[in-house]
Amino acid sequence: MNRLFNRYLLPLTAAALLSAHAMAAEPASCKTVRMGVVSWTDVVATSGMADVLLNGLGYESKQTSAVQQIIFAGIRDKRLDIFLGYWKPAMDNNIAPFLAAKQVKVFATPSLSDAQATLAVPQYVADAGLKTFADIARFKDKLGGKLYGIEPGSGANTDIQKMIDTNQFGLGGFKLVASGEAGMLAAVQRAVNRKAFVVFVGWTPHPMNINMKMAYLTGSEDVFGADEGRATVSTVTAPDFPERCPNANRLLENLTFTAAQESQLMVPIMARQSPQDVAKQWLRDHPEDLQRWLAGVTAFDGGDGVAAVQASLKP
């Protein structure tokens, strides 16, 4: 009897253990995914989508809101794992030392390839003749000598301050007004309501392009990057994340968007809807995106990834 037990049951036990091991898509250390998020609505939207997908797959996604320098330092110091909002070239100077020291890893393929970020004005300001960077100084009085940036320490603000410090385009007497995205947009909206002149950092994807008639300035001399601020957005991870957590990394590699998609996601978020609620509704309404983003991705326990996320989307 003992021989039969050893002959048949032990191999079955070994097979069961091997099967259980094969089902474990990730090690336990990958269960919690720590995500840095800057307060830009496009990054909030894509991070919300990643959050919903990761949690649906059985991970525990935790978000930390911070400025980009703190996020890069957090990845370096192993306090954060991922960041979905590296705008290139706007954040190049801030991420450069971390890349040089090999403390962060940038995905080779951008998550968004048709972005743009540069100075912009309401359309009525462009119609009045302020169409290029060289035109700004001529309208200093109407502008109150101010240029509206985004959060302190951002790459865009650094570029604006450099123009002021070097008197590029005759901007030496201007003042940079630094605030978060929401504060900047509120100031612009107040100006629009009064038909006042204002120059601000504009970008796409963003509902500002839908909600306001605006024009991007030309003649930037590559201040915000080549081709008048054309940009890409990429995912950043800890250097060992792709090898340590290959399944979660595969999801992040799949998670690509167009500017049009992101702008649509951002509209309800800016109307105070939860990014997670917006992401869930998008996944219900766009099953083709769900399938695309989860191609080759399993649940954390090795099960069917699509089925796991679909189950999490049920009311």
Coordinates of C-alpha atoms in Angstrom, one line a residue:
M1 CA 0.0 0.0 0.0
N2 CA 2.8 2.4 0.9
R3 CA 4.5 1.7 -2.4
L4 CA 1.3 2.5 -4.2
F5 CA 0.9 5.7 -2.2
N6 CA 4.4 6.8 -3.0
R7 CA 4.1 5.8 -6.6
Y8 CA 0.9 7.6 -7.4
L9 CA 0.0 10.2 -4.8
L10 CA 3.4 11.8 -4.5
P11 CA 3.7 12.6 -8.2
L12 CA 0.2 14.0 -8.1
T13 CA 1.2 16.2 -5.1
A14 CA 4.3 17.4 -6.9
A15 CA 2.2 18.2 -10.0
A16 CA -0.3 20.1 -7.9
L17 CA 2.5 22.2 -6.4
L18 CA 4.0 22.9 -9.9
S19 CA 0.6 23.9 -11.1
A20 CA 0.0 26.2 -8.2
H21 CA 3.4 27.7 -8.8
A22 CA 2.6 28.2 -12.5
M23 CA -0.6 30.0 -11.6
A24 CA 1.3 32.6 -9.4
A25 CA 1.8 35.3 -12.0
E26 CA 3.8 37.5 -9.7
P27 CA 5.8 37.1 -6.4
A28 CA 4.2 38.5 -3.3
S29 CA 6.4 41.5 -3.4
C30 CA 4.5 42.7 -6.5
K31 CA 1.1 42.6 -4.8
T32 CA 1.2 46.3 -3.9
V33 CA 2.0 48.7 -6.7
R34 CA 2.9 52.2 -5.5
M35 CA 2.1 54.8 -8.1
G36 CA 3.3 58.5 -8.1
V37 CA 0.8 60.9 -9.6
V38 CA 1.3 64.6 -10.5
S39 CA -1.8 66.8 -10.4
W40 CA -2.1 67.2 -14.2
T41 CA -5.5 66.0 -15.2
D42 CA -4.2 63.9 -18.1
V43 CA -1.9 62.0 -15.7
V44 CA -4.7 61.7 -13.1
A45 CA -6.9 60.2 -15.8
T46 CA -4.3 57.6 -17.0
S47 CA -3.2 56.8 -13.5
G48 CA -6.9 56.3 -12.6
M49 CA -7.2 53.8 -15.4
A50 CA -4.1 51.9 -14.3
D51 CA -5.4 51.9 -10.7
V52 CA -8.7 50.4 -11.8
L53 CA -7.1 47.7 -14.0
L54 CA -4.5 46.8 -11.3
N55 CA -7.0 46.5 -8.6
G56 CA -9.3 44.5 -10.9
L57 CA -6.5 42.1 -11.5
G58 CA -6.0 41.5 -7.8
Y59 CA -3.1 43.9 -7.1
E60 CA -3.3 46.6 -4.5
S61 CA -2.6 49.9 -6.2
K62 CA -1.7 52.8 -3.9
Q63 CA -1.4 56.4 -5.3
T64 CA 0.8 59.2 -3.9
S65 CA 0.2 62.7 -5.2
A66 CA 3.4 64.8 -5.5
V67 CA 5.4 67.0 -7.8
Q68 CA 7.6 65.3 -10.4
Q69 CA 10.9 65.7 -8.6
I70 CA 9.6 64.0 -5.5
I71 CA 8.1 61.2 -7.5
F72 CA 11.4 60.5 -9.3
A73 CA 13.2 60.6 -5.9
G74 CA 10.5 58.3 -4.5
I75 CA 11.3 55.7 -7.2
R76 CA 15.0 56.1 -6.6
D77 CA 14.5 55.6 -2.9
K78 CA 12.2 52.5 -3.4
R79 CA 9.2 54.3 -1.9
L80 CA 7.4 54.3 -5.3
D81 CA 7.3 51.8 -8.2
I82 CA 5.7 53.5 -11.2
F83 CA 4.9 56.9 -12.7
L84 CA 2.6 57.3 -15.8
G85 CA 3.3 60.9 -16.5
Y86 CA 6.8 61.6 -17.8
W87 CA 6.2 64.4 -20.3
K88 CA 9.1 64.6 -22.7
P89 CA 10.7 67.1 -23.2
A90 CA 9.0 69.2 -20.4
M91 CA 10.4 67.0 -17.7
D92 CA 13.7 66.2 -19.2
N93 CA 15.8 68.4 -16.9
N94 CA 14.1 67.0 -13.8
I95 CA 14.5 63.4 -14.7
A96 CA 18.0 63.7 -16.2
P97 CA 20.0 63.1 -13.0
F98 CA 17.9 60.0 -12.1
L99 CA 18.4 58.6 -15.6
A100 CA 22.1 59.3 -15.5
A101 CA 22.4 57.4 -12.2
K102 CA 20.2 54.6 -13.5
Q103 CA 17.8 55.1 -10.7
V104 CA 14.7 55.0 -12.9
K105 CA 13.7 53.3 -16.1
V106 CA 11.7 54.8 -19.0
F107 CA 9.6 52.7 -21.3
A108 CA 11.0 52.6 -24.9
T109 CA 7.5 53.1 -26.3
P110 CA 5.5 56.2 -25.2
S111 CA 2.1 55.8 -23.7
L112 CA 1.0 58.9 -25.7
S113 CA 2.8 60.0 -28.8
D114 CA 0.7 63.0 -30.0
A115 CA 1.0 65.4 -27.2
Q116 CA 2.0 69.1 -27.3
A117 CA 2.9 71.6 -24.6
T118 CA 3.9 75.3 -25.2
L119 CA 2.7 78.8 -24.5
A120 CA -0.9 79.6 -25.6
V121 CA -3.4 82.4 -25.6
P122 CA -7.2 82.7 -26.0
Q123 CA -8.1 83.0 -29.6
Y124 CA -9.2 86.7 -29.3
V125 CA -5.6 87.5 -28.1
A126 CA -4.2 85.8 -31.2
D127 CA -6.6 87.7 -33.4
A128 CA -5.3 90.9 -31.8
G129 CA -1.8 90.1 -33.0
L130 CA -0.2 88.0 -30.3
K131 CA 0.7 84.9 -32.3
T132 CA 4.3 84.2 -31.6
F133 CA 6.8 84.2 -28.8
A134 CA 8.3 87.4 -30.2
D135 CA 5.0 89.2 -30.0
I136 CA 4.6 88.7 -26.2
A137 CA 6.8 91.7 -25.2
R138 CA 4.8 94.1 -27.3
F139 CA 1.8 93.4 -25.2
K140 CA 3.5 93.5 -21.8
D141 CA 1.1 96.2 -20.5
K142 CA -2.0 94.4 -21.6
L143 CA -0.6 91.2 -20.0
G144 CA 0.2 92.9 -16.8
G145 CA 3.8 91.7 -17.2
K146 CA 2.8 88.2 -16.2
L147 CA 3.2 84.7 -17.8
Y148 CA 1.1 82.0 -16.2
G149 CA 2.9 78.7 -15.5
I150 CA 1.9 75.5 -13.7
E151 CA 3.2 74.0 -10.4
P152 CA 6.4 75.3 -9.0
G153 CA 9.5 73.3 -10.1
S154 CA 7.9 71.9 -13.3
G155 CA 9.9 71.8 -16.5
A156 CA 7.5 74.2 -18.1
N157 CA 8.1 76.8 -15.4
T158 CA 11.8 76.3 -15.6
D159 CA 11.7 77.0 -19.3
I160 CA 9.7 80.2 -18.8
Q161 CA 11.9 81.4 -16.0
K162 CA 15.0 80.8 -18.2
M163 CA 13.5 83.0 -21.0
I164 CA 12.9 85.7 -18.4
D165 CA 16.3 85.4 -16.8
T166 CA 18.1 85.6 -20.2
N167 CA 15.7 88.2 -21.7
Q168 CA 14.9 85.8 -24.5
F169 CA 12.2 87.3 -26.8
G170 CA 12.5 90.5 -24.7
L171 CA 10.8 88.9 -21.7
G172 CA 13.3 90.1 -19.1
G173 CA 10.8 92.3 -17.3
F174 CA 8.0 89.7 -17.0
K175 CA 7.0 87.7 -13.9
L176 CA 6.3 84.0 -13.8
V177 CA 3.0 83.2 -11.9
A178 CA 3.5 79.6 -10.7
S179 CA 0.5 77.5 -9.5
G180 CA -1.0 74.1 -10.1
E181 CA -3.0 73.3 -13.2
A182 CA -6.3 74.2 -11.5
G183 CA -5.1 77.5 -10.3
M184 CA -3.6 78.4 -13.7
L185 CA -6.8 77.5 -15.5
A186 CA -8.9 79.4 -13.1
A187 CA -6.8 82.5 -13.7
V188 CA -7.1 82.0 -17.4
Q189 CA -10.9 81.6 -17.2
R190 CA -11.2 84.8 -15.2
A191 CA -9.2 86.6 -17.9
V192 CA -11.4 85.1 -20.7
N193 CA -14.5 86.2 -18.9
R194 CA -13.2 89.8 -19.0
K195 CA -11.7 89.4 -22.5
A196 CA -8.4 90.3 -20.9
F197 CA -5.0 89.4 -22.3
V198 CA -3.3 86.3 -20.9
V199 CA -0.4 84.0 -21.9
F200 CA -0.3 80.6 -20.2
V201 CA 1.1 77.1 -20.5
G202 CA -1.3 75.1 -22.8
W203 CA -1.2 71.5 -23.7
T204 CA -3.0 68.6 -25.4
P205 CA -4.5 66.3 -24.4
H206 CA -6.7 68.5 -22.2
P207 CA -10.3 69.6 -22.1
M208 CA -9.0 73.2 -22.3
N209 CA -8.8 72.6 -26.1
I210 CA -12.5 71.7 -26.1
N211 CA -13.8 74.2 -23.6
M212 CA -12.0 77.3 -24.8
K213 CA -11.1 78.8 -28.2
M214 CA -7.4 79.1 -27.9
A215 CA -4.2 79.3 -30.0
Y216 CA -0.7 77.9 -29.5
L217 CA 2.1 80.4 -30.0
T218 CA 4.6 79.7 -32.7
G219 CA 8.2 80.8 -33.1
S220 CA 9.3 79.2 -29.8
E221 CA 12.9 78.5 -31.0
D222 CA 12.4 75.0 -29.4
V223 CA 12.1 76.5 -25.9
F224 CA 9.5 73.8 -25.1
G225 CA 11.0 71.3 -27.4
A226 CA 11.3 70.7 -31.1
D227 CA 8.3 71.3 -33.5
E228 CA 6.7 73.9 -31.3
G229 CA 6.5 71.8 -28.2
R230 CA 5.4 68.5 -29.7
A231 CA 5.7 66.0 -26.9
T232 CA 5.4 62.4 -25.8
V233 CA 4.3 60.9 -22.5
S234 CA 6.0 57.8 -21.1
T235 CA 5.8 55.5 -18.2
V236 CA 8.6 55.4 -15.6
T237 CA 9.3 52.5 -13.3
A238 CA 11.9 51.4 -10.8
P239 CA 14.9 49.9 -12.7
D240 CA 14.1 46.3 -11.5
F241 CA 10.3 46.5 -11.9
P242 CA 10.1 44.9 -15.4
E243 CA 12.0 41.9 -14.3
R244 CA 10.6 41.7 -10.7
C245 CA 6.9 42.2 -11.7
P246 CA 6.7 41.2 -15.4
N247 CA 2.9 40.8 -15.5
A248 CA 2.2 44.2 -14.0
N249 CA 4.8 45.6 -16.3
R250 CA 3.1 44.0 -19.3
L251 CA -0.1 45.8 -18.4
L252 CA 1.8 49.1 -18.3
E253 CA 3.4 48.5 -21.6
N254 CA 0.0 47.8 -23.1
L255 CA -1.5 51.0 -21.6
T256 CA -1.3 53.4 -24.5
F257 CA -3.7 56.2 -25.4
T258 CA -4.4 58.9 -28.0
A259 CA -4.7 62.6 -27.2
A260 CA -8.4 62.4 -28.2
Q261 CA -9.0 59.5 -25.8
E262 CA -7.3 61.2 -22.9
S263 CA -9.2 64.4 -23.5
Q264 CA -12.5 62.5 -23.4
L265 CA -11.5 60.9 -20.1
M266 CA -10.5 64.2 -18.6
V267 CA -13.8 66.0 -19.3
P268 CA -15.8 64.2 -16.5
I269 CA -12.8 64.3 -14.2
M270 CA -12.7 68.1 -14.4
A271 CA -16.4 68.0 -13.7
R272 CA -15.5 66.5 -10.3
Q273 CA -16.1 62.8 -11.1
S274 CA -13.8 60.3 -9.5
P275 CA -11.0 59.2 -11.9
Q276 CA -11.7 55.6 -10.9
D277 CA -15.4 56.0 -11.7
V278 CA -14.6 57.5 -15.1
A279 CA -12.1 54.7 -15.8
K280 CA -14.7 52.0 -14.9
Q281 CA -17.3 53.6 -17.2
W282 CA -14.8 53.8 -20.0
L283 CA -13.9 50.2 -19.7
R284 CA -17.6 49.2 -19.7
D285 CA -18.2 51.4 -22.8
H286 CA -15.0 50.4 -24.6
P287 CA -14.5 46.7 -24.3
E288 CA -12.0 46.8 -27.2
D289 CA -9.7 48.9 -25.0
L290 CA -10.1 46.4 -22.1
Q291 CA -9.1 43.6 -24.4
R292 CA -6.1 45.5 -25.9
W293 CA -4.8 46.7 -22.5
L294 CA -5.0 43.2 -21.0
A295 CA -3.5 41.3 -23.9
G296 CA -1.1 38.8 -22.4
V297 CA -1.9 39.9 -18.9
T298 CA -3.1 37.6 -16.2
A299 CA -4.7 38.3 -12.8
F300 CA -2.3 38.6 -10.0
D301 CA -3.0 34.9 -9.0
G302 CA -2.4 33.8 -12.6
G303 CA -6.1 33.5 -13.5
D304 CA -7.9 35.1 -16.5
G305 CA -7.1 38.8 -16.4
V306 CA -10.0 39.9 -18.6
A307 CA -12.6 37.9 -16.6
A308 CA -11.1 39.3 -13.3
V309 CA -11.4 42.9 -14.4
Q310 CA -14.8 42.4 -16.0
A311 CA -16.1 41.0 -12.7
S312 CA -14.7 44.1 -10.8
L313 CA -16.7 46.4 -13.1
K314 CA -20.1 45.0 -12.2
P315 CA -22.2 47.4 -10.2

